[in-house]
Coordinates of C-alpha atoms in Angstrom, one line a residue:
Chain A
G1 CA 7.3 -18.0 19.0
E2 CA 9.1 -16.5 16.0
D3 CA 9.4 -12.7 15.8
V4 CA 10.7 -10.4 13.1
E5 CA 11.4 -6.7 13.8
Q6 CA 12.1 -3.8 11.5
S7 CA 12.3 -0.1 11.8
L8 CA 9.1 1.4 10.4
F9 CA 10.3 4.3 8.3
L10 CA 13.4 5.3 6.2
S11 CA 13.8 8.4 4.1
V12 CA 16.6 8.9 1.6
R13 CA 17.6 11.1 -1.3
E14 CA 17.5 9.9 -4.8
G15 CA 20.9 8.4 -5.8
D16 CA 21.9 7.6 -2.2
S17 CA 22.1 4.1 -0.8
S18 CA 19.3 2.8 1.4
V19 CA 19.9 0.3 4.2
I20 CA 16.9 -1.5 5.7
N21 CA 17.6 -3.5 8.8
C22 CA 15.8 -6.5 10.3
T23 CA 16.2 -8.7 13.3
Y24 CA 14.7 -12.2 13.9
T25 CA 14.5 -14.6 16.7
D26 CA 14.2 -18.1 15.2
S27 CA 17.8 -19.4 15.0
S28 CA 16.6 -22.4 13.0
S29 CA 15.3 -20.2 10.1
T30 CA 16.5 -21.8 6.9
Y31 CA 15.7 -19.0 4.5
L32 CA 15.4 -15.3 4.9
Y33 CA 13.6 -13.1 2.4
W34 CA 13.0 -9.5 1.4
Y35 CA 9.7 -8.6 -0.2
K36 CA 8.6 -5.3 -1.7
Q37 CA 5.0 -4.0 -1.6
E38 CA 3.9 -1.1 -3.7
P39 CA 0.6 0.7 -3.0
G40 CA -2.5 -1.3 -3.8
A41 CA -0.5 -4.4 -4.7
G42 CA 0.6 -7.7 -3.1
L43 CA 4.1 -8.5 -2.0
Q44 CA 6.8 -9.1 -4.6
L45 CA 9.8 -11.3 -3.8
L46 CA 13.0 -9.2 -4.2
T47 CA 15.7 -11.5 -3.0
Y48 CA 16.5 -14.1 -0.5
I49 CA 19.5 -15.6 1.3
F50 CA 20.1 -19.1 2.7
S51 CA 21.0 -19.2 6.4
N52 CA 24.5 -20.6 5.7
M53 CA 25.4 -17.5 3.6
D54 CA 26.8 -14.2 4.8
M55 CA 26.1 -12.0 1.8
K56 CA 24.3 -12.1 -1.5
Q57 CA 24.5 -9.5 -4.2
D58 CA 21.9 -9.1 -6.9
Q59 CA 22.3 -6.0 -9.2
R60 CA 21.6 -3.0 -7.0
L61 CA 20.6 -5.2 -4.0
T62 CA 23.0 -6.5 -1.4
V63 CA 21.8 -8.7 1.5
L64 CA 23.9 -9.1 4.5
L65 CA 23.3 -11.8 7.2
N66 CA 24.8 -11.9 10.6
K67 CA 23.5 -15.2 11.9
K68 CA 25.2 -14.8 15.3
D69 CA 23.3 -11.6 16.0
K70 CA 20.2 -12.7 14.0
H71 CA 20.5 -9.5 11.9
L72 CA 19.6 -9.2 8.3
S73 CA 20.0 -6.1 6.1
L74 CA 19.0 -5.0 2.6
R75 CA 21.1 -2.4 0.9
I76 CA 19.7 -0.7 -2.2
A77 CA 22.4 1.1 -4.2
D78 CA 21.6 4.3 -6.2
T79 CA 18.1 4.4 -4.8
Q80 CA 15.5 5.7 -7.3
T81 CA 12.0 7.2 -6.7
G82 CA 10.6 3.9 -8.1
D83 CA 12.1 2.2 -5.1
S84 CA 9.6 4.0 -2.8
A85 CA 7.5 1.2 -1.2
I86 CA 7.2 -1.0 1.9
Y87 CA 9.9 -3.6 2.4
F88 CA 9.2 -6.7 4.4
C89 CA 11.7 -9.0 5.9
A90 CA 10.6 -12.6 6.4
E91 CA 12.0 -15.7 7.9
T92 CA 10.9 -19.2 7.0
N93 CA 11.2 -22.4 8.9
A94 CA 9.4 -25.7 8.0
G95 CA 7.3 -23.9 5.4
K96 CA 5.9 -21.2 7.7
S97 CA 6.9 -17.7 7.0
T98 CA 6.9 -14.9 9.6
F99 CA 7.0 -11.3 8.4
G100 CA 8.2 -8.1 10.0
D101 CA 5.8 -5.1 10.0
G102 CA 7.5 -3.6 7.0
T103 CA 9.8 -0.6 6.5
T104 CA 8.3 2.3 4.5
L105 CA 11.0 3.6 2.2
T106 CA 10.5 7.2 0.9
V107 CA 12.9 8.4 -1.8
K108 CA 13.0 12.2 -2.2
P109 CA 14.1 13.6 -5.6
Chain B
K1 CA 2.9 -17.7 -16.8
A2 CA -0.1 -16.3 -15.1
G3 CA 0.4 -15.0 -11.6
V4 CA -1.7 -15.6 -8.5
T5 CA -5.3 -14.5 -9.0
Q6 CA -7.5 -13.4 -6.1
T7 CA -11.2 -12.7 -6.3
P8 CA -13.0 -10.5 -5.5
R9 CA -10.6 -7.6 -5.3
Y10 CA -12.9 -5.5 -3.2
L11 CA -15.9 -6.3 -1.1
I12 CA -18.1 -4.7 1.5
K13 CA -20.0 -6.7 4.1
T14 CA -21.8 -6.0 7.3
R15 CA -21.2 -7.4 10.7
G16 CA -22.5 -10.9 11.2
Q17 CA -22.3 -11.8 7.5
Q18 CA -19.9 -14.4 6.1
V19 CA -17.5 -14.0 3.2
T20 CA -15.7 -16.4 0.9
L21 CA -12.5 -15.4 -0.9
S22 CA -10.9 -17.3 -3.7
C23 CA -7.3 -17.8 -4.8
S24 CA -5.9 -19.4 -7.9
P25 CA -2.2 -20.2 -7.6
I26 CA 0.4 -20.2 -10.2
S27 CA 0.2 -23.3 -12.4
G28 CA 2.2 -26.1 -10.9
H29 CA 2.2 -24.6 -7.4
R30 CA 0.8 -27.0 -4.8
S31 CA 0.9 -24.8 -1.7
V32 CA -1.4 -21.9 -1.0
S33 CA -1.0 -19.6 2.1
W34 CA -3.3 -16.9 3.3
Y35 CA -2.3 -13.8 5.2
Q36 CA -4.3 -10.9 6.8
Q37 CA -2.7 -7.5 6.4
T38 CA -3.9 -4.6 8.6
P39 CA -2.2 -1.3 9.4
G40 CA -2.1 -2.1 13.1
Q41 CA -1.1 -5.8 13.1
G42 CA 1.0 -6.0 9.9
L43 CA 1.0 -9.3 8.0
Q44 CA -0.5 -12.2 10.0
F45 CA -0.3 -15.8 8.8
L46 CA -3.7 -17.5 8.7
F47 CA -3.1 -20.9 7.2
E48 CA -1.3 -22.9 4.5
Y49 CA -2.7 -25.7 2.4
F50 CA -0.6 -28.2 0.5
S51 CA -2.2 -30.9 -1.7
E52 CA -5.7 -30.3 -0.2
T53 CA -4.4 -30.6 3.4
Q54 CA -3.9 -27.9 5.9
R55 CA -0.2 -28.0 6.7
N56 CA 0.2 -24.9 8.9
K57 CA -2.1 -22.8 10.9
G58 CA -1.8 -19.4 12.5
N59 CA -3.4 -18.0 15.6
F60 CA -6.8 -17.0 14.3
P61 CA -10.2 -18.0 15.7
G62 CA -12.3 -20.8 14.3
R63 CA -14.4 -18.2 12.3
F64 CA -11.5 -18.3 9.8
S65 CA -11.4 -21.4 7.7
G66 CA -10.1 -22.5 4.4
R67 CA -9.8 -25.3 2.0
Q68 CA -8.0 -26.3 -1.1
F69 CA -9.3 -28.2 -4.1
S70 CA -7.6 -30.9 -6.2
N71 CA -6.6 -28.2 -8.8
S72 CA -4.8 -26.3 -6.0
R73 CA -7.3 -23.5 -6.0
S74 CA -8.1 -22.3 -2.5
E75 CA -10.9 -20.6 -0.7
M76 CA -11.0 -19.0 2.7
N77 CA -14.1 -18.3 4.6
V78 CA -14.8 -15.9 7.4
S79 CA -18.1 -16.4 9.3
T80 CA -19.8 -14.0 11.6
L81 CA -17.9 -11.0 10.4
E82 CA -16.6 -8.4 12.9
L83 CA -15.5 -4.9 12.3
G84 CA -11.9 -5.9 13.1
D85 CA -11.9 -8.3 10.2
S86 CA -11.6 -5.4 7.8
A87 CA -8.3 -6.0 6.1
L88 CA -6.4 -6.9 3.0
Y89 CA -6.4 -10.7 2.6
L90 CA -3.4 -11.9 0.7
C91 CA -3.0 -15.3 -0.9
A92 CA 0.5 -16.6 -1.8
S93 CA 1.4 -19.7 -3.7
S94 CA 4.6 -21.7 -3.8
L95 CA 5.9 -25.0 -5.0
G96 CA 5.6 -26.2 -1.4
S97 CA 9.1 -27.3 -1.0
Y98 CA 9.6 -25.6 2.4
T99 CA 11.8 -22.9 0.8
G100 CA 9.4 -20.2 1.7
E101 CA 9.6 -18.4 -1.6
L102 CA 6.1 -17.0 -1.9
F103 CA 4.3 -15.5 -4.9
F104 CA 1.6 -13.1 -3.8
G105 CA -1.7 -12.1 -5.4
E106 CA -2.9 -8.5 -5.3
G107 CA -5.2 -9.3 -2.4
S108 CA -8.9 -9.0 -1.6
R109 CA -9.8 -5.9 0.4
L110 CA -12.6 -6.6 2.8
T111 CA -14.5 -3.8 4.5
V112 CA -16.9 -4.7 7.3
L113 CA -19.4 -2.1 8.2

């Protein structure tokens, strides 16, 4: 079945760039998403990329997709303390979304 | 535009009881999905409803069930609760166009004692 894997933890200093990586197995995934979850809250959609794209930039966020290696990354430029949260990668195929276990990003001042 | 509303936000039950959770999607959204989130298992897909029909189902036992009403509101029910059912239950709504863009509620945190 589908599987999505992420590293569990990432720690960076305020002002640095953060890169969160994700690998997935379903080659027929049509959409790939990044969600953010803050403590005590649900998931919030950050950005997405269609499977026929290589890169998408949205303000401080850059998503890179290597479809051959089934590798997705999220780069956050100029990381702020408010970016501290859990980030989930998700793949979607035929309406069903499979999520990774989430990467906890800690931003140190 | 109001977001996804889940009720109740917190509840405590004992083993063997049953529980019903409610989700009101964003107006105009016809798809509602349910997820179970636990520290050990991450985010697990329960089921998805679209226009009152279950369209997708995850790998959960029959104790977990759901339904969707004509106004797109959805409920999920867990019968014969077990300690392992303690989790945050998240509801997500979408237009249902298979794009996968989900809008989540804040969840219902269930504690089973």
